Backbone as CSV, one residue per row, in Angstrom:
resi,resn,N_x,N_y,N_z,CA_x,CA_y,CA_z,C_x,C_y,C_z
1,ASN,4.857,-0.376,-0.783,4.766,-0.418,0.654,6.155,-0.287,1.259
2,LYS,6.320,0.596,2.239,7.629,0.838,2.852,8.208,-0.408,3.514
3,PHE,7.336,-1.272,4.019,7.796,-2.490,4.672,8.553,-3.392,3.698
4,LEU,8.178,-3.336,2.426,8.788,-4.208,1.429,9.785,-3.502,0.515
5,LYS,10.254,-2.307,0.907,11.246,-1.644,0.056,12.499,-2.512,-0.002
6,ASN,13.175,-2.503,-1.120,14.351,-3.338,-1.386,14.018,-4.827,-1.335
7,PHE,12.751,-5.142,-1.453,12.289,-6.523,-1.433,12.554,-7.147,-2.795
8,LEU,13.082,-8.341,-2.804,13.429,-8.993,-4.053,12.369,-10.024,-4.427
9,ILE,11.666,-9.765,-5.517,10.623,-10.678,-5.982,11.272,-11.988,-6.426
10,GLY,10.664,-13.080,-6.024,11.155,-14.393,-6.422,12.218,-14.967,-5.502
11,GLU,12.584,-14.236,-4.446,13.590,-14.745,-3.508,12.955,-15.731,-2.530
12,ASN,13.785,-16.482,-1.854,13.309,-17.509,-0.930,13.195,-16.993,0.495
13,PHE,12.168,-17.486,1.185,11.943,-17.179,2.589,11.587,-18.477,3.300
14,TYR,11.785,-18.516,4.602,11.622,-19.737,5.384,10.206,-19.854,5.931
15,PHE,9.460,-20.803,5.385,8.122,-21.145,5.876,8.255,-22.484,6.604
16,VAL,7.726,-22.582,7.827,7.943,-23.785,8.617,6.687,-24.652,8.763
17,HIS,5.540,-24.137,8.417,4.305,-24.902,8.590,3.354,-24.605,7.441
18,SER,2.216,-25.240,7.465,1.285,-25.113,6.347,0.020,-24.334,6.700
19,PHE,0.074,-23.488,7.719,-1.079,-22.661,8.056,-1.281,-21.586,6.997
20,VAL,-2.513,-21.204,6.754,-2.832,-20.165,5.777,-3.740,-19.142,6.433
21,CYS,-3.380,-17.880,6.316,-4.208,-16.780,6.794,-4.899,-16.169,5.576
22,ILE,-6.195,-16.216,5.565,-6.961,-15.621,4.473,-7.490,-14.275,4.957
23,THR,-7.176,-13.227,4.225,-7.599,-11.889,4.626,-9.035,-11.616,4.164
24,LYS,-9.778,-10.883,4.990,-11.130,-10.489,4.615,-11.102,-9.446,3.508
25,ASN,-10.108,-8.567,3.573,-9.959,-7.496,2.590,-8.694,-7.779,1.784
26,SER,-8.816,-8.031,0.502,-7.652,-8.375,-0.323,-6.610,-7.262,-0.363
27,ASN,-7.015,-6.013,-0.051,-6.044,-4.918,-0.013,-5.075,-5.061,1.158
28,SER,-5.413,-5.904,2.127,-4.537,-6.141,3.275,-3.345,-7.020,2.913
29,THR,-3.448,-7.788,1.853,-2.371,-8.664,1.420,-1.401,-7.860,0.565
30,ILE,-0.136,-7.768,1.026,0.840,-6.973,0.268,1.914,-7.835,-0.383
31,ALA,1.943,-9.142,-0.061,2.854,-10.070,-0.739,2.268,-11.472,-0.627
32,VAL,2.465,-12.272,-1.657,1.960,-13.642,-1.661,3.083,-14.619,-1.973
33,CYS,2.838,-15.850,-1.615,3.725,-16.963,-1.944,2.893,-17.951,-2.749
34,ASN,3.390,-18.372,-3.869,2.688,-19.369,-4.663,3.260,-20.740,-4.344
35,TYR,2.403,-21.616,-3.830,2.827,-22.944,-3.412,1.911,-23.975,-4.065
36,SER,2.462,-24.762,-4.953,1.689,-25.797,-5.655,0.434,-25.219,-6.310
37,GLY,0.570,-24.037,-6.895,-0.547,-23.408,-7.586,-1.523,-22.678,-6.693
38,ILE,-1.239,-22.626,-5.393,-2.109,-21.919,-4.450,-1.424,-20.625,-4.032
39,SER,-2.125,-19.512,-4.126,-1.586,-18.215,-3.742,-1.879,-17.982,-2.265
40,ILE,-0.830,-17.940,-1.448,-0.952,-17.805,-0.006,-0.474,-16.419,0.417
41,PRO,-1.275,-15.677,1.200,-0.788,-14.384,1.706,0.478,-14.595,2.552
42,ALA,1.566,-13.951,2.171,2.838,-14.090,2.889,3.098,-12.895,3.796
43,VAL,2.630,-11.707,3.389,2.757,-10.498,4.211,1.425,-9.764,4.143
44,VAL,0.914,-9.391,5.309,-0.333,-8.628,5.383,-0.083,-7.337,6.156
45,SER,-0.906,-6.347,5.879,-0.771,-5.055,6.547,-2.136,-4.402,6.667
46,VAL,-2.453,-3.932,7.866,-3.652,-3.138,8.112,-3.220,-1.973,8.996
47,ASN,-3.370,-0.762,8.471,-2.925,0.451,9.170,-1.444,0.316,9.529
48,ASN,-1.098,0.299,10.799,0.315,0.202,11.181,0.664,-1.189,11.738
49,ILE,-0.136,-2.201,11.386,0.115,-3.567,11.826,0.562,-4.399,10.633
50,PHE,1.677,-5.118,10.790,2.217,-5.967,9.734,2.333,-7.397,10.251
51,GLY,2.133,-8.356,9.386,2.297,-9.752,9.759,2.938,-10.532,8.628
52,CYS,3.803,-11.457,8.988,4.478,-12.319,8.009,4.109,-13.764,8.265
53,GLN,3.786,-14.492,7.227,3.515,-15.921,7.335,4.831,-16.693,7.465
54,PHE,5.905,-16.133,6.961,7.212,-16.783,7.004,8.006,-16.280,8.207
55,HIS,9.156,-16.858,8.429,10.035,-16.461,9.532,11.182,-15.611,8.984
56,PRO,11.111,-14.279,9.136,12.206,-13.453,8.619,13.529,-13.735,9.332
57,GLU,13.466,-14.076,10.627,14.698,-14.313,11.389,15.422,-15.581,10.934
58,LYS,14.740,-16.439,10.174,15.349,-17.668,9.670,15.520,-17.639,8.154
59,SER,15.324,-16.469,7.554,15.324,-16.353,6.095,16.604,-15.745,5.534
60,GLY,17.687,-15.806,6.267,18.982,-15.336,5.773,18.984,-13.863,5.431
61,ASP,19.717,-13.520,4.379,19.853,-12.116,3.960,18.511,-11.491,3.604
62,ASN,17.617,-12.270,2.982,16.295,-11.739,2.627,15.500,-11.365,3.877
63,GLY,15.586,-12.185,4.898,14.912,-11.890,6.155,15.481,-10.670,6.842
64,LEU,16.807,-10.494,6.727,17.439,-9.307,7.315,16.940,-8.027,6.656
65,ILE,16.688,-8.079,5.358,16.143,-6.914,4.647,14.766,-6.577,5.211
66,ILE,13.923,-7.597,5.406,12.585,-7.381,5.952,12.669,-6.794,7.358
67,LEU,13.524,-7.352,8.201,13.657,-6.861,9.580,14.193,-5.433,9.615
68,LYS,15.139,-5.121,8.725,15.686,-3.760,8.638,14.579,-2.790,8.232
69,ASN,13.788,-3.163,7.243,12.685,-2.307,6.808,11.699,-2.079,7.943
70,PHE,11.406,-3.117,8.708,10.478,-2.994,9.816,11.013,-1.991,10.848
71,CYS,12.298,-2.070,11.138,12.892,-1.149,12.120,12.909,0.290,11.649
72,GLU,12.884,0.492,10.339,12.938,1.838,9.775,11.557,2.454,9.553
73,LEU,10.492,1.750,9.890,9.140,2.307,9.697,8.892,3.472,10.638
């Protein structure tokens, strides 16, 4: 997925709450976060709509990569 190019697997991102978005179509989930053995959708995409469960603006260098990718879509 172009949104996640240069994305580093296993890197840290800033999650501030415990809400979980469960997708109806598993193909919509393009990245997950494993928290206490629970797989949580962290990035979802449907057509040209993207959503992040975490805060890229508070995720340091990793968040900047995500924001840069978003601007380049």
